[in-house]
Coordinates of C-alpha atoms in Angstrom, one line a residue:
M1 CA -127.0 85.2 -129.8
T2 CA -126.4 88.3 -127.6
W3 CA -128.2 89.5 -124.5
A4 CA -129.5 93.1 -124.5
I5 CA -129.7 94.6 -121.1
R6 CA -131.6 97.8 -120.5
K7 CA -130.0 100.5 -118.5
G8 CA -131.1 100.5 -114.9
S9 CA -132.0 96.7 -115.0
Q10 CA -131.2 94.6 -111.8
M11 CA -129.1 92.3 -114.0
A12 CA -126.6 95.1 -114.1
V13 CA -125.7 94.4 -110.4
Y14 CA -124.9 90.7 -110.9
P15 CA -121.2 91.2 -111.7
R16 CA -120.8 92.8 -108.3
T17 CA -122.0 89.5 -106.6
I18 CA -119.8 87.1 -108.5
S19 CA -117.2 87.0 -105.8
W20 CA -119.9 86.2 -103.2
I21 CA -121.2 83.3 -105.3
A22 CA -117.7 81.9 -105.7
V23 CA -117.2 82.0 -101.9
S24 CA -120.6 80.2 -101.4
V25 CA -119.8 77.5 -103.9
G26 CA -116.4 77.0 -102.4
G27 CA -117.9 76.7 -98.9
L28 CA -120.5 74.1 -100.0
A29 CA -117.8 72.1 -101.7
M30 CA -115.8 72.1 -98.5
F31 CA -118.9 71.0 -96.5
L32 CA -119.5 68.1 -98.9
I33 CA -115.9 67.0 -98.7
F34 CA -115.9 67.1 -94.9
G35 CA -119.3 65.4 -94.7
S36 CA -118.2 62.5 -97.0
W37 CA -115.0 62.0 -94.9
F38 CA -117.0 62.0 -91.6
L39 CA -119.5 59.4 -92.9
V40 CA -116.7 57.1 -94.1
S41 CA -114.8 57.4 -90.9
Y42 CA -117.8 57.2 -88.5
P43 CA -120.8 55.3 -90.0
I44 CA -124.0 56.6 -88.7
G45 CA -125.2 53.0 -88.0
S46 CA -122.3 52.4 -85.6
I47 CA -123.0 55.6 -83.8
M48 CA -126.7 54.7 -83.4
R49 CA -125.8 51.2 -82.2
G50 CA -123.4 52.6 -79.7
Y51 CA -125.9 55.1 -78.4
F52 CA -128.8 52.7 -78.0
Y53 CA -127.1 49.4 -77.3
G54 CA -123.7 50.2 -76.0
V55 CA -122.0 48.4 -79.0
N56 CA -119.7 50.1 -81.5
S57 CA -119.4 47.4 -84.1
S58 CA -122.0 45.6 -86.2
K59 CA -119.8 42.5 -85.7
E60 CA -120.4 42.7 -82.0
L61 CA -124.2 43.0 -82.1
D62 CA -126.6 42.2 -84.8
F63 CA -129.8 43.1 -83.1
V64 CA -131.2 43.9 -79.7
I65 CA -134.9 44.1 -78.7
S66 CA -135.3 44.1 -75.0
L67 CA -134.0 47.0 -73.0
G68 CA -134.8 47.3 -69.3
N69 CA -138.6 47.1 -68.8
S70 CA -139.4 48.2 -72.3
S71 CA -139.4 46.2 -75.4
A72 CA -139.3 47.2 -79.1
T73 CA -141.5 45.4 -81.6
V74 CA -139.8 44.7 -84.9
P75 CA -141.4 42.8 -87.8
A76 CA -140.3 39.3 -88.4
Y77 CA -138.6 39.0 -85.0
D78 CA -139.7 37.1 -81.9
S79 CA -140.2 39.6 -79.0
N80 CA -138.2 37.3 -76.8
L81 CA -135.2 37.2 -79.1
D82 CA -132.0 39.0 -78.4
L83 CA -128.6 38.6 -80.0
V84 CA -125.7 39.2 -77.6
P85 CA -122.0 39.3 -78.4
K86 CA -120.1 36.2 -77.5
K87 CA -116.4 36.0 -78.4
L88 CA -115.3 32.4 -78.5
P89 CA -111.6 31.5 -78.0
S90 CA -111.4 30.1 -81.5
D91 CA -113.0 33.1 -83.3
K92 CA -113.5 36.4 -81.5
D93 CA -115.8 37.7 -84.2
I94 CA -118.4 35.1 -83.8
V95 CA -121.8 36.4 -82.5
D96 CA -123.9 33.8 -80.7
R97 CA -127.7 34.1 -80.3
K98 CA -129.0 34.6 -76.8
F99 CA -132.5 33.9 -76.0
E100 CA -134.7 34.9 -73.1
S101 CA -137.3 32.6 -71.5
G102 CA -138.5 31.2 -68.3
L103 CA -140.8 32.3 -65.6
N104 CA -139.1 34.7 -63.2
P105 CA -141.4 35.4 -60.3
P106 CA -140.5 38.0 -57.6
P107 CA -137.4 37.0 -55.6
Q108 CA -138.1 35.2 -52.4
S109 CA -138.5 37.7 -49.6
S110 CA -137.8 37.3 -45.9
S111 CA -141.6 37.1 -45.4
D112 CA -142.0 34.3 -47.9
R113 CA -139.2 31.9 -47.2
P114 CA -139.6 28.1 -47.0
P115 CA -140.5 26.3 -43.8
V116 CA -138.7 23.6 -41.9
D117 CA -139.2 21.6 -38.8
K118 CA -138.4 23.5 -35.6
N119 CA -137.2 20.3 -34.2
S120 CA -134.4 20.2 -36.7
A121 CA -132.3 22.1 -34.3
A122 CA -131.8 19.0 -32.2
I123 CA -128.0 18.8 -31.9
D124 CA -125.9 15.7 -31.6
K125 CA -122.4 16.0 -32.9
N126 CA -121.9 12.2 -32.9
L127 CA -124.8 11.8 -35.4
M128 CA -123.4 14.1 -38.0
P129 CA -122.0 12.5 -41.2
Q130 CA -118.7 13.3 -42.7
S131 CA -118.7 14.3 -46.3
K132 CA -116.3 15.2 -49.1
S133 CA -116.5 18.3 -51.1
P134 CA -115.8 16.9 -54.5
D135 CA -115.1 18.4 -57.8
A136 CA -114.8 17.0 -61.2
T137 CA -113.4 17.8 -64.6
N138 CA -113.6 16.3 -68.1
S139 CA -110.3 17.0 -69.9
S140 CA -108.7 14.1 -71.7
S141 CA -110.3 11.7 -69.3
Q142 CA -113.2 12.0 -66.9
S143 CA -112.5 12.1 -63.2
T144 CA -115.1 11.3 -60.7
A145 CA -115.5 13.0 -57.3
S146 CA -115.5 10.7 -54.3
E147 CA -118.7 9.7 -52.7
T148 CA -120.0 11.1 -49.4
K149 CA -118.4 9.3 -46.5
K150 CA -121.0 8.7 -43.8
K151 CA -120.6 7.4 -40.3
E152 CA -122.3 4.2 -39.3
D153 CA -124.4 5.9 -36.7
E154 CA -125.8 8.3 -39.3
R155 CA -128.8 6.0 -39.5
A156 CA -130.0 7.6 -36.3
I157 CA -130.8 10.8 -38.2
P158 CA -134.5 11.3 -38.9
S159 CA -135.3 11.1 -42.6
V160 CA -137.9 13.8 -42.6
L161 CA -137.3 17.2 -41.2
S162 CA -140.4 19.4 -41.7
S163 CA -142.7 21.8 -39.9
Q164 CA -146.4 21.9 -39.4
D165 CA -146.8 25.4 -40.7
G166 CA -145.4 27.7 -43.4
S167 CA -142.3 28.7 -41.5
E168 CA -138.9 29.3 -42.8
P169 CA -135.9 27.0 -42.6
E170 CA -134.6 27.2 -39.1
A171 CA -130.9 28.0 -38.6
A172 CA -128.7 26.8 -35.9
T173 CA -125.0 26.4 -36.9
I174 CA -122.9 23.4 -37.9
T175 CA -119.4 22.2 -38.3
S176 CA -119.0 19.3 -40.7
N177 CA -115.7 17.6 -41.1
V178 CA -115.2 18.0 -44.8
E179 CA -112.5 16.5 -46.8
N180 CA -112.3 19.0 -49.6
S181 CA -110.8 18.3 -52.9
V182 CA -109.8 21.1 -55.1
N183 CA -112.3 22.9 -57.4
G184 CA -111.0 22.3 -60.8
G185 CA -108.0 23.9 -62.5
S186 CA -105.4 25.8 -60.7
V187 CA -103.3 29.0 -60.6
S188 CA -99.6 29.2 -60.3
N189 CA -98.5 30.2 -56.9
N190 CA -96.4 32.8 -58.6
S191 CA -99.4 34.2 -60.4
I192 CA -101.4 35.0 -57.3
S193 CA -100.7 38.4 -55.8
N194 CA -101.0 39.1 -52.1
S195 CA -100.6 42.8 -52.6
N196 CA -104.2 43.4 -51.7
D197 CA -104.1 41.4 -48.5
T198 CA -103.0 44.3 -46.4
D199 CA -103.4 44.8 -42.7
M200 CA -105.3 41.6 -42.2
G201 CA -105.5 39.7 -39.0
S202 CA -105.4 42.6 -36.6
K203 CA -108.5 41.6 -34.7
N204 CA -108.0 38.0 -33.6
D205 CA -108.4 35.7 -36.6
I206 CA -111.3 33.2 -36.6
D207 CA -109.8 29.9 -37.5
V208 CA -111.9 27.3 -39.3
K209 CA -110.1 23.9 -39.1
S210 CA -111.0 20.5 -40.2
G211 CA -108.9 17.8 -41.9
G212 CA -108.7 19.0 -45.5
L213 CA -107.0 16.9 -48.0
P214 CA -105.5 17.8 -51.4
D215 CA -107.4 17.0 -54.5
P216 CA -107.1 13.3 -55.5
N217 CA -107.7 14.2 -59.1
P218 CA -105.9 17.5 -59.9
L219 CA -105.8 18.8 -63.4
P220 CA -102.6 17.8 -65.3
T221 CA -99.7 20.3 -65.5
N222 CA -97.1 20.7 -68.2
G223 CA -94.3 20.2 -65.7
S224 CA -92.8 23.6 -66.4
K225 CA -94.4 25.7 -63.7
T226 CA -95.2 25.5 -60.0
S227 CA -98.9 25.1 -59.6
D228 CA -101.3 25.0 -56.6
L229 CA -103.6 22.4 -58.3
G230 CA -104.0 20.7 -54.9
C231 CA -104.8 23.9 -53.0
D232 CA -107.7 23.6 -50.6
L233 CA -109.8 26.8 -50.6
Y234 CA -112.3 25.8 -47.8
H235 CA -110.2 25.5 -44.7
G236 CA -108.6 28.5 -43.2
S237 CA -109.5 31.6 -41.1
W238 CA -111.8 34.6 -41.2
V239 CA -109.3 37.5 -40.9
Y240 CA -110.0 41.2 -40.3
D241 CA -109.1 43.4 -43.2
S242 CA -109.0 47.1 -42.4
T243 CA -109.1 48.0 -46.2
G244 CA -112.9 47.5 -46.0
P245 CA -115.3 46.1 -48.5
L246 CA -115.1 46.3 -52.3
Y247 CA -118.1 48.7 -52.5
K248 CA -120.4 50.7 -50.3
N249 CA -124.1 50.2 -49.9
D250 CA -124.8 53.6 -51.5
S251 CA -122.5 52.9 -54.5
C252 CA -124.6 50.1 -56.0
P253 CA -128.0 50.9 -57.5
V254 CA -129.0 47.2 -58.0
L255 CA -128.6 46.3 -54.3
S256 CA -131.9 45.0 -53.0
Q257 CA -133.1 47.2 -50.1
M258 CA -133.8 44.2 -47.9
Q259 CA -130.0 43.4 -48.0
N260 CA -128.9 47.0 -47.7
C261 CA -128.2 46.7 -44.0
Q262 CA -126.3 50.0 -43.5
G263 CA -129.0 51.8 -45.5
N264 CA -131.7 50.2 -43.3
G265 CA -130.0 51.5 -40.1
R266 CA -127.8 48.7 -38.9
P267 CA -125.6 50.4 -36.3
D268 CA -122.5 48.2 -36.6
S269 CA -120.3 47.6 -39.7
E270 CA -117.5 45.4 -38.6
Y271 CA -119.1 42.4 -40.4
E272 CA -118.1 44.1 -43.7
N273 CA -114.4 43.8 -43.0
W274 CA -113.8 40.1 -42.4
R275 CA -112.3 38.2 -45.3
W276 CA -111.8 34.5 -45.9
K277 CA -108.1 33.4 -45.9
P278 CA -107.5 29.8 -46.9
S279 CA -104.7 28.2 -44.9
Q280 CA -103.0 26.4 -47.8
C281 CA -103.1 29.0 -50.5
S282 CA -104.0 32.6 -51.3
L283 CA -107.5 33.8 -52.2
P284 CA -106.9 37.2 -53.9
R285 CA -109.2 40.1 -53.2
F286 CA -111.8 40.4 -55.9
D287 CA -110.5 42.3 -58.9
A288 CA -113.3 43.6 -61.1
K289 CA -111.1 44.4 -64.1
K290 CA -109.4 41.0 -63.9
F291 CA -112.9 39.3 -63.8
L292 CA -114.1 41.2 -66.9
N293 CA -110.8 40.5 -68.7
L294 CA -111.0 36.8 -67.8
M295 CA -114.7 36.6 -68.9
S296 CA -114.2 38.6 -72.1
G297 CA -116.9 37.7 -74.6
K298 CA -118.5 35.3 -72.2
T299 CA -121.7 34.9 -70.2
L300 CA -122.1 34.0 -66.6
A301 CA -125.5 32.9 -65.4
F302 CA -126.8 32.6 -61.8
I303 CA -129.6 30.0 -61.7
G304 CA -131.7 29.3 -58.6
D305 CA -133.6 31.0 -55.7
S306 CA -133.3 34.3 -53.9
V307 CA -129.9 33.4 -52.5
A308 CA -128.7 33.2 -56.1
R309 CA -130.1 36.7 -56.6
N310 CA -128.2 37.8 -53.4
Q311 CA -124.9 36.5 -54.9
M312 CA -125.6 38.0 -58.4
E313 CA -126.2 41.4 -56.9
S314 CA -123.0 41.1 -54.9
L315 CA -121.1 40.5 -58.1
L316 CA -122.8 43.3 -59.9
C317 CA -122.0 45.7 -57.1
A318 CA -118.3 44.8 -57.3
L319 CA -118.2 45.2 -61.1
W320 CA -120.2 48.4 -60.9
Q321 CA -117.3 50.1 -59.3
V322 CA -115.3 49.9 -62.6
E323 CA -118.1 50.0 -65.2
V324 CA -121.8 50.7 -65.3
P325 CA -123.5 47.9 -67.3
K326 CA -126.3 48.1 -69.7
N327 CA -129.6 46.6 -68.5
R328 CA -130.7 44.1 -71.1
G329 CA -133.2 42.2 -68.9
N330 CA -137.0 42.1 -68.6
R331 CA -139.5 40.4 -66.3
K332 CA -138.4 37.0 -67.4
M333 CA -134.7 37.2 -67.1
Q334 CA -132.2 39.7 -65.5
R335 CA -129.3 40.5 -67.7
Y336 CA -126.5 43.1 -67.5
F337 CA -124.1 43.7 -70.3
F338 CA -120.6 45.1 -69.6
R339 CA -119.6 46.8 -72.9
S340 CA -115.9 47.1 -72.4
N341 CA -115.3 43.3 -72.5
S342 CA -118.6 42.1 -73.9
V343 CA -119.4 40.3 -70.6
M344 CA -123.0 39.3 -69.8
I345 CA -124.3 38.6 -66.3
V346 CA -127.6 36.7 -66.2
R347 CA -130.0 35.5 -63.5
I348 CA -132.8 33.0 -64.1
W349 CA -135.2 32.3 -61.3
S350 CA -135.7 28.6 -60.7
S351 CA -136.9 27.7 -57.1
W352 CA -136.4 24.0 -57.3
L353 CA -134.3 23.6 -60.5
V354 CA -136.7 20.9 -61.7
K355 CA -139.9 20.9 -63.7
Q356 CA -142.9 22.2 -61.8
R357 CA -146.6 22.2 -62.7
S358 CA -149.8 23.2 -61.0
E359 CA -152.2 20.9 -62.9
P360 CA -153.8 18.0 -61.1
V361 CA -151.8 14.8 -61.0
D362 CA -153.5 11.6 -59.7
F363 CA -154.8 12.5 -56.2
A364 CA -153.0 15.8 -56.0
P365 CA -155.4 18.6 -56.9
E366 CA -154.8 21.8 -58.8
G367 CA -153.1 24.6 -56.8
V368 CA -150.4 22.7 -55.0
V369 CA -147.1 22.7 -56.8
K370 CA -146.0 19.4 -58.4
L371 CA -142.3 18.8 -58.7
H372 CA -141.3 16.3 -61.4
L373 CA -138.0 15.4 -59.7
D374 CA -136.7 13.4 -62.8
A375 CA -137.0 16.3 -65.2
P376 CA -135.0 19.6 -65.2
D377 CA -136.7 22.9 -65.2
D378 CA -137.9 23.3 -68.8
N379 CA -137.9 27.1 -68.5
L380 CA -134.1 27.2 -68.7
M381 CA -132.7 24.2 -70.4
E382 CA -132.9 25.5 -74.0
F383 CA -130.6 28.5 -73.0
I384 CA -128.0 26.5 -71.2
P385 CA -125.7 26.1 -74.3
N386 CA -125.4 29.9 -74.4
F387 CA -123.7 30.1 -71.0
D388 CA -120.0 29.8 -70.4
V389 CA -120.2 29.7 -66.6
I390 CA -123.2 28.7 -64.5
V391 CA -123.6 29.1 -60.8
I392 CA -126.3 26.9 -59.3
S393 CA -128.1 27.8 -56.0
S394 CA -130.9 25.8 -54.4
G395 CA -132.2 24.0 -51.3
H396 CA -134.3 26.3 -49.2
W397 CA -137.5 26.0 -51.2
F398 CA -137.6 22.2 -50.4
A399 CA -139.2 23.2 -47.1
K400 CA -142.2 24.8 -48.9
Q401 CA -145.4 22.9 -49.7
S402 CA -145.0 20.8 -52.8
V403 CA -145.8 17.3 -54.2
Y404 CA -143.1 15.0 -55.5
V405 CA -143.5 13.1 -58.8
L406 CA -141.3 10.5 -60.2
N407 CA -142.1 8.6 -63.5
N408 CA -145.5 10.4 -63.4
E409 CA -146.2 8.8 -60.0
I410 CA -146.7 10.7 -56.8
V411 CA -144.1 9.5 -54.4
G412 CA -144.1 12.1 -51.6
G413 CA -144.8 15.6 -50.5
Q414 CA -143.8 18.4 -48.2
L415 CA -146.5 19.9 -46.0
W416 CA -148.9 18.0 -48.1
W417 CA -149.9 14.3 -47.7
P418 CA -153.7 14.0 -47.3
D419 CA -153.9 10.2 -47.3
K420 CA -151.9 9.0 -44.3
S421 CA -152.6 5.4 -45.3
R422 CA -150.4 5.8 -48.3
P423 CA -146.7 5.2 -47.8
M424 CA -144.5 8.2 -48.6
K425 CA -141.5 7.1 -50.6
V426 CA -139.6 10.4 -50.9
N427 CA -139.4 13.2 -48.3
N428 CA -138.1 16.7 -48.8
I429 CA -134.5 15.8 -48.0
E430 CA -134.4 13.0 -50.5
A431 CA -136.2 15.2 -53.0
F432 CA -133.5 17.8 -52.8
R433 CA -130.8 15.1 -53.5
I434 CA -132.8 13.9 -56.5
S435 CA -133.3 17.4 -57.9
V436 CA -129.5 18.2 -57.7
E437 CA -128.7 15.0 -59.5
T438 CA -131.4 15.7 -62.1
I439 CA -130.3 19.3 -63.0
L440 CA -126.6 18.5 -62.9
T441 CA -127.0 15.4 -65.0
A442 CA -128.9 17.4 -67.6
L443 CA -126.1 19.9 -67.7
A444 CA -123.4 17.2 -67.8
T445 CA -125.0 15.3 -70.7
D446 CA -126.2 18.2 -72.9
P447 CA -124.1 17.8 -76.1
K448 CA -124.3 21.5 -76.8
Y449 CA -123.1 22.7 -73.4
R450 CA -119.4 23.0 -72.9
G451 CA -119.2 25.4 -70.0
L452 CA -118.2 25.4 -66.3
T453 CA -120.9 24.6 -63.8
I454 CA -120.2 25.8 -60.2
V455 CA -122.5 24.3 -57.6
R456 CA -122.6 26.6 -54.6
S457 CA -123.3 24.4 -51.6
Y458 CA -126.2 24.9 -49.2
S459 CA -126.2 28.3 -47.7
P460 CA -126.6 28.2 -43.9
D461 CA -129.0 30.4 -42.0
H462 CA -128.7 31.5 -38.4
Y463 CA -132.2 31.7 -36.7
E464 CA -131.3 30.9 -33.1
G465 CA -133.9 30.0 -30.6
G466 CA -136.6 29.3 -33.2
A467 CA -137.7 29.6 -36.8
W468 CA -138.2 32.9 -38.6
N469 CA -141.8 33.2 -37.4
T470 CA -141.4 31.5 -34.0
G471 CA -138.8 33.7 -32.3
G472 CA -135.6 32.8 -34.2
S473 CA -133.1 35.6 -34.1
C474 CA -129.6 36.7 -35.2
T475 CA -129.8 40.1 -33.7
G476 CA -126.7 41.5 -32.0
K477 CA -124.2 39.3 -33.8
E478 CA -121.3 41.7 -34.7
R479 CA -118.4 39.4 -35.5
P480 CA -117.8 35.8 -36.7
I481 CA -118.3 32.9 -34.3
G482 CA -115.2 31.8 -32.5
V483 CA -113.7 28.4 -32.8
G484 CA -115.2 26.1 -30.2
E485 CA -118.4 28.2 -30.1
L486 CA -120.0 26.7 -33.2
V487 CA -123.1 24.6 -32.7
E488 CA -124.1 22.0 -35.3
N489 CA -127.4 22.2 -37.2
K490 CA -128.6 18.7 -38.1
F491 CA -130.9 19.9 -40.9
T492 CA -128.2 22.0 -42.6
N493 CA -125.7 19.1 -42.3
I494 CA -128.0 16.6 -44.0
M495 CA -129.1 19.1 -46.7
H496 CA -125.4 19.7 -47.5
D497 CA -124.6 16.0 -47.6
N498 CA -127.6 15.2 -49.8
Q499 CA -126.5 18.0 -52.2
V500 CA -123.0 16.5 -52.3
S501 CA -124.5 13.0 -53.0
G502 CA -126.5 14.4 -55.9
F503 CA -123.4 16.2 -57.2
N504 CA -121.3 13.0 -57.1
A505 CA -124.0 11.0 -58.9
A506 CA -124.2 13.6 -61.7
V507 CA -120.4 13.6 -62.1
K508 CA -120.4 9.9 -62.8
K509 CA -122.8 10.5 -65.7
L510 CA -120.8 13.3 -67.3
T511 CA -120.5 12.7 -71.1
N512 CA -120.0 16.2 -72.6
K513 CA -117.1 18.6 -72.5
S514 CA -118.5 20.6 -69.6
R515 CA -116.9 20.7 -66.1
L516 CA -118.6 20.4 -62.7
R517 CA -117.2 22.1 -59.6
L518 CA -118.5 22.1 -56.0
M519 CA -118.0 25.4 -54.2
D520 CA -118.3 24.2 -50.7
I521 CA -119.1 27.3 -48.6
T522 CA -121.5 25.6 -46.0
E523 CA -119.0 24.9 -43.2
I524 CA -117.1 28.2 -43.4
F525 CA -120.2 30.2 -43.5
Q526 CA -121.6 28.6 -40.4
Y527 CA -119.2 31.0 -38.6
R528 CA -120.8 34.1 -40.2
H529 CA -123.9 34.6 -38.1
D530 CA -123.0 38.3 -38.1
G531 CA -123.6 38.7 -41.8
H532 CA -127.4 38.7 -42.0
P533 CA -129.8 41.7 -42.1
G534 CA -131.6 40.6 -38.9
P535 CA -134.3 43.2 -38.1
Y536 CA -132.7 45.8 -40.5
R537 CA -134.8 44.7 -43.5
S538 CA -136.3 48.1 -44.5
T539 CA -135.9 51.8 -44.2
D540 CA -139.1 52.1 -42.1
P541 CA -138.1 54.4 -39.2
N542 CA -140.6 52.7 -36.9
K543 CA -139.4 49.1 -37.5
L544 CA -138.7 47.0 -34.4
T545 CA -135.1 46.3 -33.8
K546 CA -135.1 45.3 -30.1
R547 CA -136.7 42.5 -28.1
G548 CA -140.2 43.3 -26.8
P549 CA -141.2 43.4 -23.1
D550 CA -141.9 39.7 -23.4
G551 CA -138.4 39.0 -24.6
R552 CA -139.5 38.0 -28.1
P553 CA -137.2 39.3 -30.9
P554 CA -138.5 41.4 -33.8
P555 CA -139.2 39.9 -37.2
Q556 CA -135.9 39.5 -39.0
D557 CA -134.0 37.9 -41.9
C558 CA -131.3 35.5 -40.9
L559 CA -131.2 33.7 -44.3
H560 CA -130.0 36.2 -46.8
W561 CA -126.8 38.2 -46.5
C562 CA -126.0 41.9 -46.0
M563 CA -124.3 43.7 -48.9
P564 CA -121.5 44.5 -48.6
G565 CA -120.7 41.6 -46.4
P566 CA -119.7 37.9 -46.2
V567 CA -121.6 37.1 -49.5
D568 CA -118.9 39.0 -51.4
T569 CA -116.5 36.1 -50.5
W570 CA -118.6 33.8 -52.8
N571 CA -117.6 35.8 -55.8
E572 CA -114.0 35.8 -54.8
L573 CA -114.2 32.0 -54.8
V574 CA -116.1 32.1 -58.2
L575 CA -113.4 34.2 -59.7
E576 CA -110.7 31.8 -58.4
L577 CA -112.6 28.7 -59.7
I578 CA -113.0 30.3 -63.1
R579 CA -109.4 31.3 -63.3
R580 CA -108.2 27.8 -62.3
D581 CA -110.6 26.2 -64.8
F582 CA -109.5 28.4 -67.7
E583 CA -105.8 28.0 -66.9
G584 CA -106.3 24.3 -66.4
N585 CA -107.8 24.0 -69.9
Q586 CA -104.9 25.9 -71.4
I587 CA -102.4 23.7 -69.6
S588 CA -104.3 20.5 -70.8
S589 CA -104.4 21.7 -74.4
S590 CA -100.7 22.7 -74.4

């Protein structure tokens, strides 16, 4: 069949466009070939995951729901569910589920801090007990930390130290003679670099001396390397370091304003430059990249009160200088994910670390908090197996009003005991000891938990001359306390010793493959009365920062710590303990 084309028809011009059509078809073919290659090399799913979640591989993250303060609703998934990458040593491709839960009320502020007896500042050095700062590990065999050693005349210490109103824990200062054992695994002397300890000690070092002893139960070594397994981290000197802090107050967006001392107008800054230098070993300057590499694929959780938040923010500020994390938290749990090494930093609020209820119990009415001292906080226990390192912080809330319950029986109370004819079996000091034993025993016996638990000892405050609401002050303190100038605080001492006692009791019950370490900062931080915000708690230009005509100091915070400041030392110690623990496990398994 032939086509007949009339003269003058538009079909007559087609032959002139054949070359254009050929070019178009060729271009389309090239586009399809390039597009196919691009999709194979860069899957669109990975690009979308990387954009929204900061994860490049589907092996690293299956699903994420909660981002910041917003949440995505996805059919067939619990709104509290999140899956977070967790690379285990045995299989780096394993992805563990991470769950969110637990009530996370606003952090304790300087205007809502726990009370304590203003008489607790009574000082008698001869009454103070001696204690040991133990630590334990469970490698091939379980080692038990030594019990707290107390002087015979300790019996003279009052058993109840409480106030009549809602005041905050008073702070004087203490020196406790602590026999510190080492905190777990060790690092080779040759592996610790002093390259960062430059120009230190140029301003009269502040020595902190008390009879420290080496660890009676060091982790085993393979005999092929020199190791500082017996190195004591908690006796040494505060030395001036002109290199300055790891970060600046304006370089960390997660820093709470109440601890942003420079941003709030504090005129001095020398407190930022003092570093802790153990006398028996080196404590390296915090290395953010080294921390992220060491914690690769792991999760570190801070559990406790507002001082735990203080330490968590300090760590985030240091890490922020090398990488900006993804915010994976919500109102229930703070979580920050560092994409480069798949490291998650978590904070869970738990004021007392034990189960708390508001419902009526026996003669205790609704409204007052009931603490079940023999049960751990049920808002956090189901998530414990997902953590590789836990840092515990507690103590100051035991001066707040609460009722103590043991075996479903009311045994005591703080700022609450309506029937004076009933004998009180447990006071707030003993309640603190029981709570420490309870939470640590729960961690030490959970068959699914295999991580490292670091118990940061009681953090001292420095309200001199009264409590936070009765004229206590830390204004004008610009450098650490000198040796011989330290005044003991009986309340801080006995809280520390009860915490150590609870720690020791839990160590004896350890049955799983987790490890317990005591990070004993109480004594050395007695010297850092210069590290608190004081009256510089806000940006208010009209805030009071000087004493009034009557000599009374302005309202101030002498409990929490400035950032940057002394609190950054805690995370240098945490990094050292983690490094010793991980290295110790490698040595034990070799």
